[in-house]
Amino acid sequence: QVQLVESGGGLVQAGGSLRLSCAASGRTFNDYTVAWFRQGPGKEREFVAAFVWNGGNTYYADSVKGRFTISRDNAENTVYLQMNSLKAEDTAIYTCAARYYSDNAYHYWGQGTQVTVSS
């Protein structure tokens, strides 16, 4: 069982930066893919970025490429989402999720953290 806890959300002006953290407890992220999703007001939940723990491959939604960076800290068993050049449309609840490498769905979800970008 994997428990995920996000932190780092908040209010920032357009053009600013925030770093979100997703810490795991219960087991390590070895053999997992960890991803960030977001849901803006009145919108469907959408994929933001993913990190494949074994191999280190990363994937990004087109809307955040070049502005967001997903990374990991092995020692802290934590995944980060560095968000730069934030726009008002990045306002959303950001949630991290994890799936075992052989699973097709994300079974473990955090509680989410609010990111608000003022224009």
mmCIF file of C-alpha atoms in Angstrom:
data_model
loop_
_atom_site.group_PDB
_atom_site.id
_atom_site.type_symbol
_atom_site.label_atom_id
_atom_site.label_comp_id
_atom_site.label_asym_id
_atom_site.label_seq_id
_atom_site.Cartn_x
_atom_site.Cartn_y
_atom_site.Cartn_z
ATOM 1 C CA GLN A 1 0.000 0.000 0.000
ATOM 2 C CA VAL A 2 1.289 3.443 -0.920
ATOM 3 C CA GLN A 3 0.204 6.639 0.822
ATOM 4 C CA LEU A 4 0.822 9.897 -1.011
ATOM 5 C CA VAL A 5 0.959 13.359 0.538
ATOM 6 C CA GLU A 6 1.242 16.516 -1.561
ATOM 7 C CA SER A 7 2.477 19.888 -0.425
ATOM 8 C CA GLY A 8 3.664 23.160 -1.892
ATOM 9 C CA GLY A 9 0.515 24.645 -3.364
ATOM 10 C CA GLY A 10 -0.478 28.248 -2.864
ATOM 11 C CA LEU A 11 -1.232 31.590 -4.462
ATOM 12 C CA VAL A 12 1.215 33.052 -6.956
ATOM 13 C CA GLN A 13 1.140 35.809 -9.546
ATOM 14 C CA ALA A 14 1.234 35.020 -13.235
ATOM 15 C CA GLY A 15 4.798 34.473 -14.340
ATOM 16 C CA GLY A 16 5.805 33.161 -10.952
ATOM 17 C CA SER A 17 6.929 29.726 -9.803
ATOM 18 C CA LEU A 18 5.897 27.045 -7.346
ATOM 19 C CA ARG A 19 7.293 23.637 -6.481
ATOM 20 C CA LEU A 20 4.937 20.842 -5.511
ATOM 21 C CA SER A 21 6.055 17.793 -3.569
ATOM 22 C CA CYS A 22 4.588 14.299 -3.481
ATOM 23 C CA ALA A 23 5.952 12.196 -0.653
ATOM 24 C CA ALA A 24 5.300 8.482 -0.401
ATOM 25 C CA SER A 25 4.987 6.380 2.702
ATOM 26 C CA GLY A 26 4.244 2.733 3.116
ATOM 27 C CA ARG A 27 6.769 1.656 0.523
ATOM 28 C CA THR A 28 9.290 3.150 -1.872
ATOM 29 C CA PHE A 29 8.542 4.345 -5.383
ATOM 30 C CA ASN A 30 10.715 1.627 -6.899
ATOM 31 C CA ASP A 31 8.906 0.000 -9.841
ATOM 32 C CA TYR A 32 6.219 2.695 -9.854
ATOM 33 C CA THR A 33 5.261 5.463 -12.220
ATOM 34 C CA VAL A 34 4.344 8.651 -10.400
ATOM 35 C CA ALA A 35 2.276 11.319 -12.085
ATOM 36 C CA TRP A 36 0.687 14.685 -11.471
ATOM 37 C CA PHE A 37 -2.847 15.413 -12.547
ATOM 38 C CA ARG A 38 -4.853 18.612 -12.174
ATOM 39 C CA GLN A 39 -8.454 19.687 -12.220
ATOM 40 C CA GLY A 40 -9.299 23.300 -12.825
ATOM 41 C CA PRO A 41 -12.628 24.933 -11.938
ATOM 42 C CA GLY A 42 -15.336 23.522 -14.178
ATOM 43 C CA LYS A 43 -12.883 21.288 -16.013
ATOM 44 C CA GLU A 44 -12.162 17.595 -16.292
ATOM 45 C CA ARG A 45 -9.124 16.169 -14.552
ATOM 46 C CA GLU A 46 -6.146 16.160 -16.889
ATOM 47 C CA PHE A 47 -2.693 14.640 -16.980
ATOM 48 C CA VAL A 48 0.186 17.020 -16.300
ATOM 49 C CA ALA A 49 3.419 15.030 -16.031
ATOM 50 C CA ALA A 50 4.772 11.591 -15.140
ATOM 51 C CA PHE A 51 8.037 10.108 -13.921
ATOM 52 C CA VAL A 52 8.924 6.462 -14.456
ATOM 53 C CA TRP A 53 10.978 5.586 -11.366
ATOM 54 C CA ASN A 54 12.980 2.808 -13.010
ATOM 55 C CA GLY A 55 14.711 4.401 -15.959
ATOM 56 C CA GLY A 56 13.866 7.985 -15.205
ATOM 57 C CA ASN A 57 11.738 8.671 -18.283
ATOM 58 C CA THR A 58 9.497 11.713 -18.041
ATOM 59 C CA TYR A 59 6.346 12.685 -19.877
ATOM 60 C CA TYR A 60 4.516 16.008 -20.069
ATOM 61 C CA ALA A 61 1.250 17.388 -21.312
ATOM 62 C CA ASP A 62 1.759 19.755 -24.232
ATOM 63 C CA SER A 63 0.289 22.602 -22.201
ATOM 64 C CA VAL A 64 3.125 22.482 -19.658
ATOM 65 C CA LYS A 65 6.126 21.428 -21.748
ATOM 66 C CA GLY A 66 9.017 23.808 -21.287
ATOM 67 C CA ARG A 67 7.495 25.320 -18.145
ATOM 68 C CA PHE A 68 7.077 22.392 -15.729
ATOM 69 C CA THR A 69 9.704 19.847 -14.685
ATOM 70 C CA ILE A 70 9.027 16.596 -12.846
ATOM 71 C CA SER A 71 11.888 15.111 -10.844
ATOM 72 C CA ARG A 72 12.601 12.786 -7.955
ATOM 73 C CA ASP A 73 14.606 12.524 -4.778
ATOM 74 C CA ASN A 74 15.500 8.906 -4.135
ATOM 75 C CA ALA A 75 16.582 9.464 -0.553
ATOM 76 C CA GLU A 76 13.381 11.299 0.341
ATOM 77 C CA ASN A 77 11.144 9.015 -1.766
ATOM 78 C CA THR A 78 9.574 12.159 -3.138
ATOM 79 C CA VAL A 79 8.550 13.416 -6.570
ATOM 80 C CA TYR A 80 8.594 17.126 -7.307
ATOM 81 C CA LEU A 81 6.807 19.257 -9.863
ATOM 82 C CA GLN A 82 8.640 22.505 -10.508
ATOM 83 C CA MET A 83 6.248 24.927 -12.149
ATOM 84 C CA ASN A 84 7.662 28.050 -13.797
ATOM 85 C CA SER A 85 6.105 30.803 -15.896
ATOM 86 C CA LEU A 86 2.745 30.058 -14.351
ATOM 87 C CA LYS A 87 -0.388 31.215 -16.121
ATOM 88 C CA ALA A 88 -3.895 31.844 -14.859
ATOM 89 C CA GLU A 89 -5.040 28.716 -16.701
ATOM 90 C CA ASP A 90 -2.708 26.627 -14.519
ATOM 91 C CA THR A 91 -5.041 27.306 -11.592
ATOM 92 C CA ALA A 92 -6.253 23.913 -10.383
ATOM 93 C CA ILE A 93 -6.122 21.302 -7.690
ATOM 94 C CA TYR A 94 -2.976 19.298 -8.343
ATOM 95 C CA THR A 95 -2.951 15.670 -7.263
ATOM 96 C CA CYS A 96 -0.195 13.113 -7.438
ATOM 97 C CA ALA A 97 -0.869 9.498 -8.253
ATOM 98 C CA ALA A 98 1.122 6.301 -8.486
ATOM 99 C CA ARG A 99 0.773 3.043 -10.336
ATOM 100 C CA TYR A 100 2.854 -0.088 -10.370
ATOM 101 C CA TYR A 101 4.790 -0.314 -13.619
ATOM 102 C CA SER A 102 2.676 -3.234 -14.901
ATOM 103 C CA ASP A 103 -0.690 -1.684 -13.987
ATOM 104 C CA ASN A 104 -2.751 0.247 -16.526
ATOM 105 C CA ALA A 105 -4.442 2.491 -13.988
ATOM 106 C CA TYR A 106 -3.348 4.720 -11.147
ATOM 107 C CA HIS A 107 -4.532 3.098 -7.938
ATOM 108 C CA TYR A 108 -2.916 5.392 -5.386
ATOM 109 C CA TRP A 109 -3.887 9.039 -5.084
ATOM 110 C CA GLY A 110 -3.007 11.909 -2.798
ATOM 111 C CA GLN A 111 -5.460 14.412 -1.361
ATOM 112 C CA GLY A 112 -4.521 17.228 -3.720
ATOM 113 C CA THR A 113 -3.092 20.702 -3.247
ATOM 114 C CA GLN A 114 -4.542 23.961 -4.536
ATOM 115 C CA VAL A 115 -2.558 26.116 -6.926
ATOM 116 C CA THR A 116 -4.007 29.527 -7.717
ATOM 117 C CA VAL A 117 -2.371 31.823 -10.260
ATOM 118 C CA SER A 118 -3.555 35.417 -10.237
ATOM 119 C CA SER A 119 -3.408 37.414 -13.455
#
